mmCIF file of C-alpha atoms and ligand atoms in Angstrom:
data_model
loop_
_atom_site.group_PDB
_atom_site.id
_atom_site.type_symbol
_atom_site.label_atom_id
_atom_site.label_comp_id
_atom_site.label_asym_id
_atom_site.label_seq_id
_atom_site.Cartn_x
_atom_site.Cartn_y
_atom_site.Cartn_z
ATOM 1 C CA MET A 1285 8.421 24.124 7.313
ATOM 2 C CA ARG A 1286 8.613 22.851 3.535
ATOM 3 C CA ILE A 1287 5.568 21.292 2.230
ATOM 4 C CA ILE A 1288 4.460 20.289 -1.280
ATOM 5 C CA THR A 1289 1.203 21.655 -2.509
ATOM 6 C CA VAL A 1290 -0.923 21.290 -5.329
ATOM 7 C CA ARG A 1291 -1.363 24.496 -7.394
ATOM 8 C CA GLY A 1292 -4.726 24.136 -8.991
ATOM 9 C CA SER A 1293 -5.438 20.172 -9.745
ATOM 10 C CA GLY A 1294 -4.578 18.192 -12.362
ATOM 11 C CA SER A 1295 -0.930 17.416 -13.835
ATOM 12 C CA ALA A 1296 2.221 16.216 -11.900
ATOM 13 C CA SER A 1297 3.671 19.632 -12.823
ATOM 14 C CA THR A 1298 1.058 21.293 -10.762
ATOM 15 C CA LEU A 1299 2.830 20.093 -7.341
ATOM 16 C CA GLU A 1300 5.397 22.854 -6.020
ATOM 17 C CA THR A 1301 7.443 23.527 -2.696
ATOM 18 C CA SER A 1302 5.918 26.088 -0.223
ATOM 19 C CA HIS A 1303 5.933 26.750 3.323
ATOM 20 C CA ALA A 1304 3.816 26.262 6.381
ATOM 21 C CA ASP A 1305 3.629 26.543 9.891
ATOM 22 C CA ARG A 1306 5.059 23.239 11.723
ATOM 23 C CA PRO A 1307 1.900 21.349 13.233
ATOM 24 C CA ARG A 1308 1.801 21.002 16.983
ATOM 25 C CA PRO A 1309 0.693 17.356 18.133
ATOM 26 C CA GLY A 1310 -2.736 17.055 19.186
ATOM 27 C CA VAL A 1311 -4.071 14.969 22.355
ATOM 28 C CA GLY A 1312 -2.633 11.387 21.631
ATOM 29 C CA GLU A 1313 -0.367 12.378 18.638
ATOM 30 C CA VAL A 1314 2.985 12.246 17.961
ATOM 31 C CA LEU A 1315 5.029 14.697 15.702
ATOM 32 C CA ILE A 1316 7.349 13.048 13.501
ATOM 33 C CA ALA A 1317 10.311 15.229 11.803
ATOM 34 C CA VAL A 1318 9.977 13.555 8.328
ATOM 35 C CA THR A 1319 12.960 11.511 6.900
ATOM 36 C CA ALA A 1320 11.059 9.962 3.747
ATOM 37 C CA ALA A 1321 7.685 9.866 2.658
ATOM 38 C CA GLY A 1322 6.136 7.039 0.611
ATOM 39 C CA LEU A 1323 4.220 7.776 -2.719
ATOM 40 C CA ASN A 1324 0.988 5.776 -2.965
ATOM 41 C CA ARG A 1325 -1.436 5.738 -6.154
ATOM 42 C CA ALA A 1326 -4.186 7.636 -4.109
ATOM 43 C CA ASP A 1327 -1.633 10.438 -4.015
ATOM 44 C CA LEU A 1328 -2.103 10.723 -8.040
ATOM 45 C CA MET A 1329 -5.909 10.873 -7.418
ATOM 46 C CA GLN A 1330 -5.849 13.165 -4.606
ATOM 47 C CA ARG A 1331 -3.442 15.411 -6.792
ATOM 48 C CA GLN A 1332 -6.255 15.573 -9.501
ATOM 49 C CA GLY A 1333 -8.904 16.180 -6.900
ATOM 50 C CA LEU A 1334 -10.551 12.710 -7.280
ATOM 51 C CA TYR A 1335 -9.879 11.412 -3.785
ATOM 52 C CA PRO A 1336 -10.210 14.338 -0.945
ATOM 53 C CA PRO A 1337 -8.814 13.313 2.335
ATOM 54 C CA PRO A 1338 -11.276 12.376 5.039
ATOM 55 C CA PRO A 1339 -12.925 15.209 7.023
ATOM 56 C CA GLY A 1340 -10.304 16.617 9.603
ATOM 57 C CA ALA A 1341 -7.233 15.301 8.022
ATOM 58 C CA SER A 1342 -4.236 17.444 6.575
ATOM 59 C CA GLU A 1343 -4.756 18.803 3.006
ATOM 60 C CA ILE A 1344 -1.130 18.385 2.229
ATOM 61 C CA LEU A 1345 -0.734 14.925 0.224
ATOM 62 C CA GLY A 1346 1.125 11.727 1.920
ATOM 63 C CA MET A 1347 -0.158 8.904 3.579
ATOM 64 C CA GLU A 1348 2.902 7.437 5.139
ATOM 65 C CA VAL A 1349 6.576 8.593 6.337
ATOM 66 C CA SER A 1350 9.693 7.715 8.133
ATOM 67 C CA GLY A 1351 11.439 9.825 10.653
ATOM 68 C CA THR A 1352 12.383 10.634 14.325
ATOM 69 C CA VAL A 1353 9.941 11.657 16.996
ATOM 70 C CA ALA A 1354 10.105 15.442 17.520
ATOM 71 C CA GLU A 1355 7.461 16.185 20.057
ATOM 72 C CA LEU A 1356 4.898 14.065 22.074
ATOM 73 C CA GLY A 1357 1.270 15.334 22.351
ATOM 74 C CA ASP A 1358 -0.462 14.894 25.675
ATOM 75 C CA GLY A 1359 -1.560 11.458 26.930
ATOM 76 C CA VAL A 1360 1.208 9.698 24.673
ATOM 77 C CA ASP A 1361 3.198 7.197 26.139
ATOM 78 C CA GLY A 1362 5.699 4.545 24.791
ATOM 79 C CA PHE A 1363 7.625 6.808 22.357
ATOM 80 C CA SER A 1364 10.487 9.385 23.376
ATOM 81 C CA GLU A 1365 11.898 12.172 21.321
ATOM 82 C CA GLY A 1366 14.387 10.939 18.927
ATOM 83 C CA ASP A 1367 12.967 7.583 18.505
ATOM 84 C CA GLU A 1368 13.089 6.154 14.877
ATOM 85 C CA VAL A 1369 9.536 5.459 13.745
ATOM 86 C CA CYS A 1370 7.345 4.945 10.869
ATOM 87 C CA ALA A 1371 3.799 5.802 10.452
ATOM 88 C CA LEU A 1372 0.533 5.685 8.563
ATOM 89 C CA LEU A 1373 -1.190 9.199 7.917
ATOM 90 C CA ALA A 1374 -4.556 10.502 6.950
ATOM 91 C CA GLY A 1375 -2.458 13.085 5.093
ATOM 92 C CA GLY A 1376 0.308 15.485 5.622
ATOM 93 C CA GLY A 1377 3.251 13.035 4.743
ATOM 94 C CA TYR A 1378 4.892 15.419 1.885
ATOM 95 C CA ALA A 1379 6.035 17.831 4.602
ATOM 96 C CA GLU A 1380 9.054 18.428 7.148
ATOM 97 C CA TYR A 1381 7.097 17.594 10.005
ATOM 98 C CA ALA A 1382 3.815 15.435 10.007
ATOM 99 C CA ALA A 1383 1.390 14.661 13.179
ATOM 100 C CA THR A 1384 -0.553 11.518 13.493
ATOM 101 C CA PRO A 1385 -2.418 9.509 16.170
ATOM 102 C CA ALA A 1386 0.273 7.371 18.375
ATOM 103 C CA GLY A 1387 -1.361 4.103 17.708
ATOM 104 C CA GLN A 1388 -0.668 4.671 13.777
ATOM 105 C CA VAL A 1389 2.930 4.982 14.738
ATOM 106 C CA VAL A 1390 5.706 2.017 15.097
ATOM 107 C CA ARG A 1391 9.378 1.679 15.595
ATOM 108 C CA ALA A 1392 11.149 1.288 12.338
ATOM 109 C CA PRO A 1393 12.083 -2.130 11.697
ATOM 110 C CA ARG A 1394 15.471 -2.734 13.211
ATOM 111 C CA GLY A 1395 18.076 -3.252 10.622
ATOM 112 C CA VAL A 1396 16.283 -1.293 7.642
ATOM 113 C CA ASP A 1397 17.369 2.063 6.458
ATOM 114 C CA LEU A 1398 14.840 4.683 7.949
ATOM 115 C CA VAL A 1399 14.727 6.321 4.460
ATOM 116 C CA GLU A 1400 13.526 2.786 2.854
ATOM 117 C CA ALA A 1401 11.170 2.266 6.179
ATOM 118 C CA ALA A 1402 9.010 4.942 4.681
ATOM 119 C CA GLY A 1403 7.949 2.374 2.036
ATOM 120 C CA LEU A 1404 6.436 0.089 4.798
ATOM 121 C CA PRO A 1405 3.389 1.357 6.619
ATOM 122 C CA GLU A 1406 0.793 1.391 3.809
ATOM 123 C CA VAL A 1407 2.040 -1.681 2.281
ATOM 124 C CA ALA A 1408 2.314 -3.564 5.377
ATOM 125 C CA ALA A 1409 -0.852 -2.371 7.045
ATOM 126 C CA THR A 1410 -2.895 -3.025 3.372
ATOM 127 C CA VAL A 1411 -1.535 -6.451 3.010
ATOM 128 C CA TYR A 1412 -1.735 -7.465 6.747
ATOM 129 C CA SER A 1413 -5.311 -6.221 7.239
ATOM 130 C CA ASN A 1414 -6.559 -7.884 3.824
ATOM 131 C CA LEU A 1415 -4.625 -11.284 3.615
ATOM 132 C CA ILE A 1416 -4.613 -12.080 7.113
ATOM 133 C CA MET A 1417 -7.272 -10.129 9.219
ATOM 134 C CA GLY A 1418 -9.881 -10.065 6.225
ATOM 135 C CA ALA A 1419 -9.030 -12.998 4.048
ATOM 136 C CA ALA A 1420 -7.414 -15.546 6.797
ATOM 137 C CA LEU A 1421 -5.029 -16.676 3.906
ATOM 138 C CA GLN A 1422 -3.975 -20.175 4.493
ATOM 139 C CA PRO A 1423 -0.746 -22.328 4.034
ATOM 140 C CA ASP A 1424 -0.953 -24.080 0.744
ATOM 141 C CA GLU A 1425 -3.991 -21.954 -0.395
ATOM 142 C CA LEU A 1426 -3.490 -20.219 -3.765
ATOM 143 C CA VAL A 1427 -3.597 -16.342 -3.946
ATOM 144 C CA LEU A 1428 -3.667 -14.404 -7.175
ATOM 145 C CA LEU A 1429 -2.282 -10.932 -6.687
ATOM 146 C CA HIS A 1430 -3.387 -8.498 -9.222
ATOM 147 C CA GLY A 1431 -0.559 -5.810 -10.028
ATOM 148 C CA GLY A 1432 2.329 -8.097 -8.494
ATOM 149 C CA ALA A 1433 5.026 -5.474 -9.295
ATOM 150 C CA SER A 1434 3.196 -2.698 -7.441
ATOM 151 C CA GLY A 1435 4.197 -1.347 -3.987
ATOM 152 C CA ILE A 1436 1.582 -3.543 -2.596
ATOM 153 C CA GLY A 1437 1.978 -6.579 -4.696
ATOM 154 C CA THR A 1438 5.613 -6.638 -3.801
ATOM 155 C CA HIS A 1439 4.723 -6.728 -0.351
ATOM 156 C CA ALA A 1440 1.934 -9.062 -0.544
ATOM 157 C CA ILE A 1441 4.025 -11.787 -2.486
ATOM 158 C CA GLN A 1442 6.659 -11.781 0.198
ATOM 159 C CA LEU A 1443 3.995 -11.707 2.954
ATOM 160 C CA ALA A 1444 2.002 -14.689 1.465
ATOM 161 C CA ARG A 1445 5.149 -16.642 0.843
ATOM 162 C CA THR A 1446 5.979 -16.618 4.445
ATOM 163 C CA LEU A 1447 2.492 -18.106 5.063
ATOM 164 C CA GLY A 1448 3.254 -21.077 2.987
ATOM 165 C CA ALA A 1449 0.705 -19.599 0.455
ATOM 166 C CA ARG A 1450 1.025 -20.503 -3.439
ATOM 167 C CA VAL A 1451 1.296 -17.151 -5.516
ATOM 168 C CA ALA A 1452 -0.114 -16.346 -8.807
ATOM 169 C CA VAL A 1453 0.484 -12.606 -9.901
ATOM 170 C CA THR A 1454 -0.608 -10.304 -12.960
ATOM 171 C CA ALA A 1455 1.794 -7.806 -14.397
ATOM 172 C CA GLY A 1456 1.989 -5.867 -17.623
ATOM 173 C CA SER A 1457 5.578 -6.833 -18.734
ATOM 174 C CA ARG A 1458 8.077 -9.558 -18.677
ATOM 175 C CA ARG A 1459 10.693 -7.218 -16.749
ATOM 176 C CA LYS A 1460 7.706 -6.873 -13.921
ATOM 177 C CA LEU A 1461 6.773 -10.746 -14.017
ATOM 178 C CA ASP A 1462 10.461 -11.715 -13.663
ATOM 179 C CA PHE A 1463 10.849 -9.562 -10.308
ATOM 180 C CA CYS A 1464 7.685 -10.931 -8.978
ATOM 181 C CA ALA A 1465 9.248 -14.521 -9.656
ATOM 182 C CA ASP A 1466 12.372 -13.650 -7.813
ATOM 183 C CA LEU A 1467 10.220 -12.607 -4.652
ATOM 184 C CA GLY A 1468 8.682 -15.872 -4.865
ATOM 185 C CA ALA A 1469 5.526 -15.814 -7.271
ATOM 186 C CA GLU A 1470 4.997 -19.108 -8.816
ATOM 187 C CA THR A 1471 2.543 -18.401 -11.371
ATOM 188 C CA LEU A 1472 3.326 -15.597 -13.713
ATOM 189 C CA ILE A 1473 0.497 -13.969 -16.011
ATOM 190 C CA ASP A 1474 0.671 -11.002 -18.103
ATOM 191 C CA TYR A 1475 -2.505 -9.141 -17.757
ATOM 192 C CA HIS A 1476 -2.882 -8.495 -21.561
ATOM 193 C CA ASP A 1477 -3.542 -11.925 -21.639
ATOM 194 C CA ASP A 1478 -6.700 -13.647 -19.862
ATOM 195 C CA PHE A 1479 -5.999 -14.538 -16.486
ATOM 196 C CA VAL A 1480 -9.152 -16.794 -15.668
ATOM 197 C CA ASP A 1481 -7.919 -20.112 -17.513
ATOM 198 C CA ALA A 1482 -4.473 -20.076 -16.013
ATOM 199 C CA VAL A 1483 -5.786 -19.737 -12.498
ATOM 200 C CA VAL A 1484 -8.956 -22.227 -12.995
ATOM 201 C CA ASP A 1485 -6.232 -24.635 -14.301
ATOM 202 C CA LEU A 1486 -4.696 -24.596 -10.811
ATOM 203 C CA GLY A 1487 -7.837 -25.172 -9.183
ATOM 204 C CA GLY A 1488 -9.127 -21.778 -8.613
ATOM 205 C CA ALA A 1489 -7.898 -18.702 -6.431
ATOM 206 C CA ASP A 1490 -8.609 -19.163 -2.574
ATOM 207 C CA VAL A 1491 -7.967 -15.737 -2.003
ATOM 208 C CA ILE A 1492 -7.777 -12.608 -4.617
ATOM 209 C CA LEU A 1493 -6.422 -9.496 -3.775
ATOM 210 C CA ASP A 1494 -7.764 -7.222 -6.705
ATOM 211 C CA ILE A 1495 -6.963 -3.562 -7.291
ATOM 212 C CA MET A 1496 -8.836 -3.191 -10.866
ATOM 213 C CA GLY A 1497 -12.465 -3.275 -9.372
ATOM 214 C CA ALA A 1498 -15.328 -2.970 -11.928
ATOM 215 C CA LYS A 1499 -13.262 -4.117 -14.819
ATOM 216 C CA TYR A 1500 -12.286 -7.619 -13.118
ATOM 217 C CA LEU A 1501 -15.299 -8.384 -11.063
ATOM 218 C CA GLN A 1502 -16.665 -10.931 -13.361
ATOM 219 C CA ARG A 1503 -13.567 -12.583 -14.020
ATOM 220 C CA ASN A 1504 -12.272 -12.697 -10.632
ATOM 221 C CA ILE A 1505 -15.630 -14.486 -9.655
ATOM 222 C CA SER A 1506 -15.122 -16.987 -12.393
ATOM 223 C CA ALA A 1507 -11.239 -17.204 -11.253
ATOM 224 C CA LEU A 1508 -12.206 -18.076 -7.597
ATOM 225 C CA ALA A 1509 -12.078 -21.517 -6.080
ATOM 226 C CA ASP A 1510 -15.177 -22.924 -3.637
ATOM 227 C CA SER A 1511 -15.172 -20.993 -0.746
ATOM 228 C CA GLY A 1512 -12.710 -18.313 -2.514
ATOM 229 C CA ARG A 1513 -12.491 -14.594 -0.913
ATOM 230 C CA LEU A 1514 -12.293 -11.881 -3.507
ATOM 231 C CA VAL A 1515 -10.835 -8.892 -1.586
ATOM 232 C CA ILE A 1516 -10.963 -5.585 -3.631
ATOM 233 C CA ILE A 1517 -8.794 -2.699 -2.414
ATOM 234 C CA GLY A 1518 -8.440 -0.716 -5.592
ATOM 235 C CA MET A 1519 -10.747 0.889 -8.626
ATOM 236 C CA GLN A 1520 -8.168 1.254 -11.366
ATOM 237 C CA GLY A 1521 -10.775 -0.433 -13.669
ATOM 238 C CA GLY A 1522 -13.903 1.382 -12.549
ATOM 239 C CA ALA A 1523 -16.298 1.489 -9.497
ATOM 240 C CA SER A 1524 -19.502 0.017 -10.838
ATOM 241 C CA ALA A 1525 -20.165 -3.352 -12.356
ATOM 242 C CA GLU A 1526 -22.901 -6.055 -12.392
ATOM 243 C CA LEU A 1527 -22.233 -8.808 -9.890
ATOM 244 C CA ASN A 1528 -23.447 -12.470 -10.938
ATOM 245 C CA ILE A 1529 -24.903 -13.536 -7.370
ATOM 246 C CA GLY A 1530 -25.649 -16.944 -8.819
ATOM 247 C CA ALA A 1531 -22.008 -17.707 -9.813
ATOM 248 C CA LEU A 1532 -20.815 -16.215 -6.374
ATOM 249 C CA LEU A 1533 -23.484 -18.246 -4.553
ATOM 250 C CA ALA A 1534 -22.511 -21.547 -6.454
ATOM 251 C CA LYS A 1535 -18.862 -21.242 -5.004
ATOM 252 C CA ARG A 1536 -19.901 -20.100 -1.808
ATOM 253 C CA GLY A 1537 -17.804 -17.188 -2.344
ATOM 254 C CA SER A 1538 -17.443 -13.835 -0.670
ATOM 255 C CA VAL A 1539 -16.554 -10.339 -1.892
ATOM 256 C CA LEU A 1540 -14.966 -7.942 0.710
ATOM 257 C CA ALA A 1541 -13.938 -4.253 -0.230
ATOM 258 C CA THR A 1542 -11.982 -2.266 2.180
ATOM 259 C CA ASN A 1543 -9.889 0.969 2.646
ATOM 260 C CA LEU A 1544 -7.340 1.798 4.970
ATOM 261 C CA ARG A 1545 -7.197 5.636 5.092
ATOM 262 C CA GLY A 1546 -10.934 6.003 6.025
ATOM 263 C CA ARG A 1547 -10.891 3.538 8.716
ATOM 264 C CA PRO A 1548 -11.193 4.607 12.562
ATOM 265 C CA VAL A 1549 -8.021 4.886 14.589
ATOM 266 C CA ASP A 1550 -9.417 2.907 17.284
ATOM 267 C CA GLY A 1551 -11.683 -0.408 17.379
ATOM 268 C CA PRO A 1552 -10.866 -3.988 16.440
ATOM 269 C CA THR A 1553 -10.324 -3.309 12.932
ATOM 270 C CA GLY A 1554 -9.277 0.489 13.083
ATOM 271 C CA LYS A 1555 -5.825 1.626 12.016
ATOM 272 C CA SER A 1556 -4.285 1.209 15.495
ATOM 273 C CA ALA A 1557 -5.081 -2.596 15.706
ATOM 274 C CA ILE A 1558 -3.801 -3.469 12.261
ATOM 275 C CA MET A 1559 -0.500 -1.353 12.969
ATOM 276 C CA SER A 1560 -0.218 -3.624 16.150
ATOM 277 C CA GLY A 1561 -0.700 -6.464 14.170
ATOM 278 C CA VAL A 1562 1.802 -5.486 11.741
ATOM 279 C CA LEU A 1563 4.354 -4.775 14.580
ATOM 280 C CA ASP A 1564 3.647 -8.235 15.983
ATOM 281 C CA HIS A 1565 3.528 -10.327 12.785
ATOM 282 C CA THR A 1566 5.428 -8.455 9.852
ATOM 283 C CA TRP A 1567 8.006 -6.676 11.576
ATOM 284 C CA PRO A 1568 9.648 -9.645 12.776
ATOM 285 C CA LEU A 1569 9.865 -10.895 9.256
ATOM 286 C CA VAL A 1570 11.110 -7.700 7.856
ATOM 287 C CA GLU A 1571 13.861 -7.754 10.880
ATOM 288 C CA SER A 1572 14.669 -11.455 9.624
ATOM 289 C CA GLY A 1573 14.963 -10.500 5.916
ATOM 290 C CA ARG A 1574 12.327 -12.579 4.950
ATOM 291 C CA ILE A 1575 10.328 -9.512 4.011
ATOM 292 C CA ARG A 1576 12.432 -6.686 2.583
ATOM 293 C CA PRO A 1577 11.000 -3.254 1.304
ATOM 294 C CA ILE A 1578 10.986 -2.935 -2.393
ATOM 295 C CA ILE A 1579 12.027 0.531 -3.179
ATOM 296 C CA ASP A 1580 12.242 1.522 -6.993
ATOM 297 C CA ARG A 1581 13.529 5.192 -6.612
ATOM 298 C CA THR A 1582 13.623 7.913 -4.282
ATOM 299 C CA TYR A 1583 13.413 11.855 -5.200
ATOM 300 C CA PRO A 1584 14.084 14.589 -3.105
ATOM 301 C CA LEU A 1585 10.913 16.587 -1.703
ATOM 302 C CA ASP A 1586 11.510 19.218 -4.300
ATOM 303 C CA LYS A 1587 10.944 16.968 -6.975
ATOM 304 C CA ALA A 1588 7.724 15.485 -6.178
ATOM 305 C CA GLY A 1589 6.006 16.213 -9.540
ATOM 306 C CA GLU A 1590 8.710 14.120 -11.245
ATOM 307 C CA ALA A 1591 8.313 11.345 -8.560
ATOM 308 C CA HIS A 1592 4.557 11.433 -9.102
ATOM 309 C CA ARG A 1593 5.213 11.117 -13.177
ATOM 310 C CA HIS A 1594 7.186 8.124 -12.710
ATOM 311 C CA LEU A 1595 4.718 6.351 -10.419
ATOM 312 C CA GLU A 1596 1.810 7.586 -13.068
ATOM 313 C CA ASP A 1597 3.900 6.155 -15.948
ATOM 314 C CA SER A 1598 3.923 2.611 -14.380
ATOM 315 C CA ALA A 1599 7.719 2.560 -14.611
ATOM 316 C CA ALA A 1600 8.383 1.749 -11.182
ATOM 317 C CA ILE A 1601 8.562 -1.787 -9.306
ATOM 318 C CA GLY A 1602 7.650 -1.547 -5.740
ATOM 319 C CA LYS A 1603 7.668 1.900 -3.877
ATOM 320 C CA VAL A 1604 8.646 5.491 -4.754
ATOM 321 C CA LEU A 1605 10.113 7.948 -1.940
ATOM 322 C CA LEU A 1606 10.464 11.481 -1.401
ATOM 323 C CA THR A 1607 13.316 12.211 0.871
ATOM 324 C CA LEU A 1608 13.976 15.209 2.980
HETATM 325 N N1 NAP B 2578 -7.814 0.148 -0.237
HETATM 326 C C1 NAP B 2578 -6.849 0.372 0.010
HETATM 327 O O1 NAP B 2578 -6.795 0.368 1.682
HETATM 328 C C2 NAP B 2578 -5.438 0.465 -0.488
HETATM 329 C C3 NAP B 2578 -4.242 0.979 0.100
HETATM 330 C C4 NAP B 2578 -3.472 0.891 -0.567
HETATM 331 C C5 NAP B 2578 -3.255 0.827 -1.946
HETATM 332 N N2 NAP B 2578 -4.629 0.484 -2.409
HETATM 333 C C6 NAP B 2578 -4.684 0.107 -3.849
HETATM 334 O O2 NAP B 2578 -3.771 -0.475 -4.277
HETATM 335 C C7 NAP B 2578 -3.256 -0.364 -5.668
HETATM 336 C C8 NAP B 2578 -1.767 -0.392 -5.657
HETATM 337 O O3 NAP B 2578 -1.174 0.392 -5.084
HETATM 338 P P1 NAP B 2578 0.014 0.973 -5.167
HETATM 339 O O4 NAP B 2578 0.241 2.347 -4.642
HETATM 340 O O5 NAP B 2578 1.141 -0.123 -4.876
HETATM 341 O O6 NAP B 2578 0.372 1.245 -6.842
HETATM 342 P P2 NAP B 2578 1.338 1.101 -7.700
HETATM 343 O O7 NAP B 2578 2.736 0.795 -7.291
HETATM 344 O O8 NAP B 2578 1.036 2.729 -8.681
HETATM 345 O O9 NAP B 2578 0.587 -0.063 -8.837
HETATM 346 C C9 NAP B 2578 -0.421 0.094 -9.490
HETATM 347 C C10 NAP B 2578 -0.470 -1.409 -10.415
HETATM 348 O O10 NAP B 2578 -1.470 -1.615 -11.343
HETATM 349 C C11 NAP B 2578 -1.163 -2.596 -12.132
HETATM 350 N N3 NAP B 2578 -2.265 -2.653 -13.124
HETATM 351 C C12 NAP B 2578 -2.296 -1.517 -14.148
HETATM 352 N N4 NAP B 2578 -3.419 -2.117 -15.099
HETATM 353 C C13 NAP B 2578 -3.766 -3.693 -14.747
HETATM 354 C C14 NAP B 2578 -4.436 -4.384 -15.140
HETATM 355 N N5 NAP B 2578 -5.269 -4.356 -16.302
HETATM 356 N N6 NAP B 2578 -4.411 -5.702 -14.409
HETATM 357 C C15 NAP B 2578 -3.481 -5.944 -13.186
HETATM 358 N N7 NAP B 2578 -2.857 -4.744 -12.824
HETATM 359 C C16 NAP B 2578 -2.903 -3.712 -13.410
HETATM 360 C C17 NAP B 2578 0.130 -2.108 -12.547
HETATM 361 O O11 NAP B 2578 0.838 -3.122 -13.132
HETATM 362 P P3 NAP B 2578 2.005 -3.001 -14.159
HETATM 363 O O12 NAP B 2578 3.036 -2.112 -13.383
HETATM 364 O O13 NAP B 2578 2.521 -4.225 -14.177
HETATM 365 O O14 NAP B 2578 1.628 -2.348 -15.448
HETATM 366 C C18 NAP B 2578 0.976 -1.707 -11.333
HETATM 367 O O15 NAP B 2578 1.696 -2.721 -10.448
HETATM 368 C C19 NAP B 2578 -3.846 0.667 -6.118
HETATM 369 O O16 NAP B 2578 -5.257 0.626 -6.850
HETATM 370 C C20 NAP B 2578 -4.158 1.612 -4.692
HETATM 371 O O17 NAP B 2578 -5.227 2.438 -5.022
HETATM 372 C C21 NAP B 2578 -5.554 0.470 -1.659
#
């Protein structure tokens, strides 16, 4: 089967097509014939050698796919060969076939093109697990989403609006802010300006979904409302910063930091539980059209390098996909 490999580690041009044996599904796994694979910012870091896959995971890039069930491992029920599905992977998505635990596979949402469905698993699982399971976002609460035009941000705006929350976003250009407004964001902040005053003027954010990490830690705490929850899911602005506990304590605030890829498959906060929550909560919203996949561009698998460059240049709004 065709796969994408990284020659050395470094620029997007080090991605090239090569060949490998088709994987066999292990016990409890589903083998998927891949229709499309979603790109994630973490793929760019893995390509540069900065984000190794978890132990035991495929070395091939790619954390989400859509496709059809090609083969079932022992002990799997609930799926049949030919079913249209999408799935979270610990790795291995940039390939014609990918195997993953059955709990991380869900049927593709009805009415969504199977290519576009590849852009849903990571954003749906990340946003559901953080805004609903982690932060328990409530109707009428204010949520601040950093990087509102990202893959994560465009999904989070839509999910937060279905919950009846008020949405503020940051983004780097007028074009991106306008797109966020069309999705339902009400407060639009160019991140080249300061976001703290704009959010404090609204009473502070009850929930902040942060992708910048260290660079925004202090400002995020300043922007939190009383009993606010800061959920950090990215470190684009560094991993290490000083935390003013006094400022957090005065607000009775909390800081949560999570990652999806490293979670166990099973258990109450494992990936299977999250995908089951996505299936029950988010899929009906997608199937009714209240949440739609936001796909910026698709590239054929062989053009993975160009696709990485497009994401790296911050040119995209929403998701970039590779098609097979
Ligand atoms: N922990 C987890 O489980 C998990 C899972 C998935 C994703 N993530 C993280 O979530 C983030 C988004 O992922 P993605 O794949 O959706 O990435 P993406 O589409 O590449 O988006 C990256 C975003 O970063 C924004 N950004 C850059 N500088 C910023 C700044 N100073 N202030 C605010 N925003 C800024 C960009 O905004 P502009 O385009 O407007 O410049 C862009 O929207 C990444 O950091 C990723 O690692 C974490």
